[in-house]
Amino acid sequence: MNETKAVRIINKQQQVEVIKEDFKYCQKVFLAIGNETRQSIITVLMETTCSKGLRVGEITEKTHLSRPAVSHHLKILRDAEIIMVREEGSKNYYFIDVRTKLGTLKILINHIDEFIEQYY
């Protein structure tokens, strides 16, 4: 095997390892966003023009879900670090921020895309 081919194999193997790690890092995100109800909540949060975020009652109105159901799904989204909460006294405002783990999906997709372009 010539040196160039050996280097390419190492690089390919390294890239696959990076993608495996990306998948592991994104597991909670995949589980959280794989649910249609949580997808609905995410899109409601994305559609809002309110810069402060939305309260549970506002999300309930827009999704037509019960308050306990919204709270349950918000907890899963928070645990997966997809949404954030800002507390203002006794009020909680939920929002999506660039610091959430949704950004990790973009990194994963970029790594897969680079791999495909290079090897396929």
PDB file of C-alpha atoms in Angstrom:
ATOM      1  CA  MET A   1       0.000   0.000   0.000  1.00  0.00           C
ATOM      2  CA  ASN A   2       1.455   3.352  -0.933  1.00  0.00           C
ATOM      3  CA  GLU A   3       1.847   6.143   1.604  1.00  0.00           C
ATOM      4  CA  THR A   4      -0.940   8.347   0.154  1.00  0.00           C
ATOM      5  CA  LYS A   5      -3.483   5.541   0.369  1.00  0.00           C
ATOM      6  CA  ALA A   6      -2.435   4.752   3.971  1.00  0.00           C
ATOM      7  CA  VAL A   7      -2.839   8.403   4.976  1.00  0.00           C
ATOM      8  CA  ARG A   8      -6.252   8.505   3.283  1.00  0.00           C
ATOM      9  CA  ILE A   9      -7.405   5.401   5.206  1.00  0.00           C
ATOM     10  CA  ILE A  10      -6.276   6.903   8.510  1.00  0.00           C
ATOM     11  CA  ASN A  11      -8.065  10.139   7.668  1.00  0.00           C
ATOM     12  CA  LYS A  12     -11.194   8.219   6.676  1.00  0.00           C
ATOM     13  CA  GLN A  13     -11.110   6.215   9.900  1.00  0.00           C
ATOM     14  CA  GLN A  14     -10.564   9.384  11.914  1.00  0.00           C
ATOM     15  CA  GLN A  15     -13.495  11.038  10.187  1.00  0.00           C
ATOM     16  CA  VAL A  16     -15.729   8.053  10.929  1.00  0.00           C
ATOM     17  CA  GLU A  17     -14.702   8.240  14.601  1.00  0.00           C
ATOM     18  CA  VAL A  18     -15.595  11.932  14.696  1.00  0.00           C
ATOM     19  CA  ILE A  19     -19.009  11.166  13.179  1.00  0.00           C
ATOM     20  CA  LYS A  20     -19.570   8.378  15.735  1.00  0.00           C
ATOM     21  CA  GLU A  21     -18.827  10.847  18.518  1.00  0.00           C
ATOM     22  CA  ASP A  22     -21.160  13.404  16.932  1.00  0.00           C
ATOM     23  CA  PHE A  23     -23.949  10.796  16.894  1.00  0.00           C
ATOM     24  CA  LYS A  24     -23.357   9.973  20.571  1.00  0.00           C
ATOM     25  CA  TYR A  25     -23.385  13.664  21.457  1.00  0.00           C
ATOM     26  CA  CYS A  26     -26.670  14.152  19.565  1.00  0.00           C
ATOM     27  CA  GLN A  27     -28.562  11.122  20.933  1.00  0.00           C
ATOM     28  CA  LYS A  28     -30.710  13.074  23.399  1.00  0.00           C
ATOM     29  CA  VAL A  29     -31.454  15.643  20.722  1.00  0.00           C
ATOM     30  CA  PHE A  30     -32.573  12.964  18.263  1.00  0.00           C
ATOM     31  CA  LEU A  31     -34.827  11.349  20.863  1.00  0.00           C
ATOM     32  CA  ALA A  32     -36.327  14.686  21.847  1.00  0.00           C
ATOM     33  CA  ILE A  33     -37.000  15.997  18.353  1.00  0.00           C
ATOM     34  CA  GLY A  34     -38.264  12.642  17.074  1.00  0.00           C
ATOM     35  CA  ASN A  35     -41.631  13.256  18.728  1.00  0.00           C
ATOM     36  CA  GLU A  36     -44.282  15.116  16.723  1.00  0.00           C
ATOM     37  CA  THR A  37     -45.619  16.969  19.773  1.00  0.00           C
ATOM     38  CA  ARG A  38     -42.162  18.268  20.669  1.00  0.00           C
ATOM     39  CA  GLN A  39     -41.611  19.250  17.039  1.00  0.00           C
ATOM     40  CA  SER A  40     -44.800  21.292  17.305  1.00  0.00           C
ATOM     41  CA  ILE A  41     -43.555  23.021  20.458  1.00  0.00           C
ATOM     42  CA  ILE A  42     -40.199  23.776  18.819  1.00  0.00           C
ATOM     43  CA  THR A  43     -41.881  25.327  15.793  1.00  0.00           C
ATOM     44  CA  VAL A  44     -44.170  27.400  18.030  1.00  0.00           C
ATOM     45  CA  LEU A  45     -41.099  28.725  19.827  1.00  0.00           C
ATOM     46  CA  MET A  46     -39.441  29.458  16.474  1.00  0.00           C
ATOM     47  CA  GLU A  47     -42.521  31.267  15.131  1.00  0.00           C
ATOM     48  CA  THR A  48     -42.956  33.610  18.065  1.00  0.00           C
ATOM     49  CA  THR A  49     -42.183  37.268  17.642  1.00  0.00           C
ATOM     50  CA  CYS A  50     -41.767  37.625  21.391  1.00  0.00           C
ATOM     51  CA  SER A  51     -38.091  38.112  22.197  1.00  0.00           C
ATOM     52  CA  LYS A  52     -38.624  37.175  25.854  1.00  0.00           C
ATOM     53  CA  GLY A  53     -39.839  33.633  25.115  1.00  0.00           C
ATOM     54  CA  LEU A  54     -43.205  32.019  25.778  1.00  0.00           C
ATOM     55  CA  ARG A  55     -44.860  30.826  28.945  1.00  0.00           C
ATOM     56  CA  VAL A  56     -46.479  27.392  29.271  1.00  0.00           C
ATOM     57  CA  GLY A  57     -49.971  28.881  28.922  1.00  0.00           C
ATOM     58  CA  GLU A  58     -49.049  30.600  25.660  1.00  0.00           C
ATOM     59  CA  ILE A  59     -47.552  27.384  24.273  1.00  0.00           C
ATOM     60  CA  THR A  60     -50.684  25.509  25.401  1.00  0.00           C
ATOM     61  CA  GLU A  61     -52.891  27.941  23.446  1.00  0.00           C
ATOM     62  CA  LYS A  62     -50.818  27.661  20.273  1.00  0.00           C
ATOM     63  CA  THR A  63     -50.428  23.862  20.331  1.00  0.00           C
ATOM     64  CA  HIS A  64     -53.897  22.973  21.682  1.00  0.00           C
ATOM     65  CA  LEU A  65     -52.248  20.580  24.155  1.00  0.00           C
ATOM     66  CA  SER A  66     -53.058  20.323  27.833  1.00  0.00           C
ATOM     67  CA  ARG A  67     -50.915  22.287  30.245  1.00  0.00           C
ATOM     68  CA  PRO A  68     -49.486  19.105  31.865  1.00  0.00           C
ATOM     69  CA  ALA A  69     -48.611  17.709  28.412  1.00  0.00           C
ATOM     70  CA  VAL A  70     -46.807  20.916  27.431  1.00  0.00           C
ATOM     71  CA  SER A  71     -44.914  20.947  30.739  1.00  0.00           C
ATOM     72  CA  HIS A  72     -43.898  17.307  30.260  1.00  0.00           C
ATOM     73  CA  HIS A  73     -42.593  17.899  26.739  1.00  0.00           C
ATOM     74  CA  LEU A  74     -40.849  21.129  27.749  1.00  0.00           C
ATOM     75  CA  LYS A  75     -38.973  19.183  30.418  1.00  0.00           C
ATOM     76  CA  ILE A  76     -37.771  16.656  27.837  1.00  0.00           C
ATOM     77  CA  LEU A  77     -36.672  19.469  25.516  1.00  0.00           C
ATOM     78  CA  ARG A  78     -34.879  21.213  28.381  1.00  0.00           C
ATOM     79  CA  ASP A  79     -33.159  17.992  29.478  1.00  0.00           C
ATOM     80  CA  ALA A  80     -31.944  17.520  25.897  1.00  0.00           C
ATOM     81  CA  GLU A  81     -30.696  21.140  26.001  1.00  0.00           C
ATOM     82  CA  ILE A  82     -32.761  22.096  22.967  1.00  0.00           C
ATOM     83  CA  ILE A  83     -34.645  24.901  24.671  1.00  0.00           C
ATOM     84  CA  MET A  84     -33.750  27.192  27.491  1.00  0.00           C
ATOM     85  CA  VAL A  85     -35.793  28.782  30.238  1.00  0.00           C
ATOM     86  CA  ARG A  86     -35.532  32.254  31.664  1.00  0.00           C
ATOM     87  CA  GLU A  87     -37.013  32.772  35.081  1.00  0.00           C
ATOM     88  CA  GLU A  88     -38.558  36.120  35.867  1.00  0.00           C
ATOM     89  CA  GLY A  89     -39.870  35.998  39.403  1.00  0.00           C
ATOM     90  CA  SER A  90     -42.367  33.133  39.447  1.00  0.00           C
ATOM     91  CA  LYS A  91     -42.763  33.183  35.664  1.00  0.00           C
ATOM     92  CA  ASN A  92     -40.814  30.923  33.309  1.00  0.00           C
ATOM     93  CA  TYR A  93     -40.211  31.875  29.681  1.00  0.00           C
ATOM     94  CA  TYR A  94     -39.124  29.155  27.237  1.00  0.00           C
ATOM     95  CA  PHE A  95     -37.069  29.942  24.158  1.00  0.00           C
ATOM     96  CA  ILE A  96     -34.641  28.530  21.608  1.00  0.00           C
ATOM     97  CA  ASP A  97     -31.179  30.006  21.682  1.00  0.00           C
ATOM     98  CA  VAL A  98     -28.094  29.568  19.502  1.00  0.00           C
ATOM     99  CA  ARG A  99     -26.328  27.961  22.462  1.00  0.00           C
ATOM    100  CA  THR A 100     -28.692  24.983  22.483  1.00  0.00           C
ATOM    101  CA  LYS A 101     -27.749  21.542  21.256  1.00  0.00           C
ATOM    102  CA  LEU A 102     -29.752  21.986  18.072  1.00  0.00           C
ATOM    103  CA  GLY A 103     -26.526  23.468  16.727  1.00  0.00           C
ATOM    104  CA  THR A 104     -24.798  20.125  17.248  1.00  0.00           C
ATOM    105  CA  LEU A 105     -27.022  18.634  14.550  1.00  0.00           C
ATOM    106  CA  LYS A 106     -25.597  21.089  12.054  1.00  0.00           C
ATOM    107  CA  ILE A 107     -22.072  20.021  13.006  1.00  0.00           C
ATOM    108  CA  LEU A 108     -23.004  16.352  12.572  1.00  0.00           C
ATOM    109  CA  ILE A 109     -24.577  17.000   9.174  1.00  0.00           C
ATOM    110  CA  ASN A 110     -21.543  19.015   8.078  1.00  0.00           C
ATOM    111  CA  HIS A 111     -19.177  16.195   9.092  1.00  0.00           C
ATOM    112  CA  ILE A 112     -21.287  13.631   7.221  1.00  0.00           C
ATOM    113  CA  ASP A 113     -21.485  15.901   4.185  1.00  0.00           C
ATOM    114  CA  GLU A 114     -17.688  16.393   4.143  1.00  0.00           C
ATOM    115  CA  PHE A 115     -17.194  12.640   4.442  1.00  0.00           C
ATOM    116  CA  ILE A 116     -19.568  11.890   1.567  1.00  0.00           C
ATOM    117  CA  GLU A 117     -17.995  14.513  -0.661  1.00  0.00           C
ATOM    118  CA  GLN A 118     -14.530  13.151   0.007  1.00  0.00           C
ATOM    119  CA  TYR A 119     -15.209   9.411  -0.270  1.00  0.00           C
ATOM    120  CA  TYR A 120     -18.269   8.940  -2.455  1.00  0.00           C
TER     121      TYR A 120
END
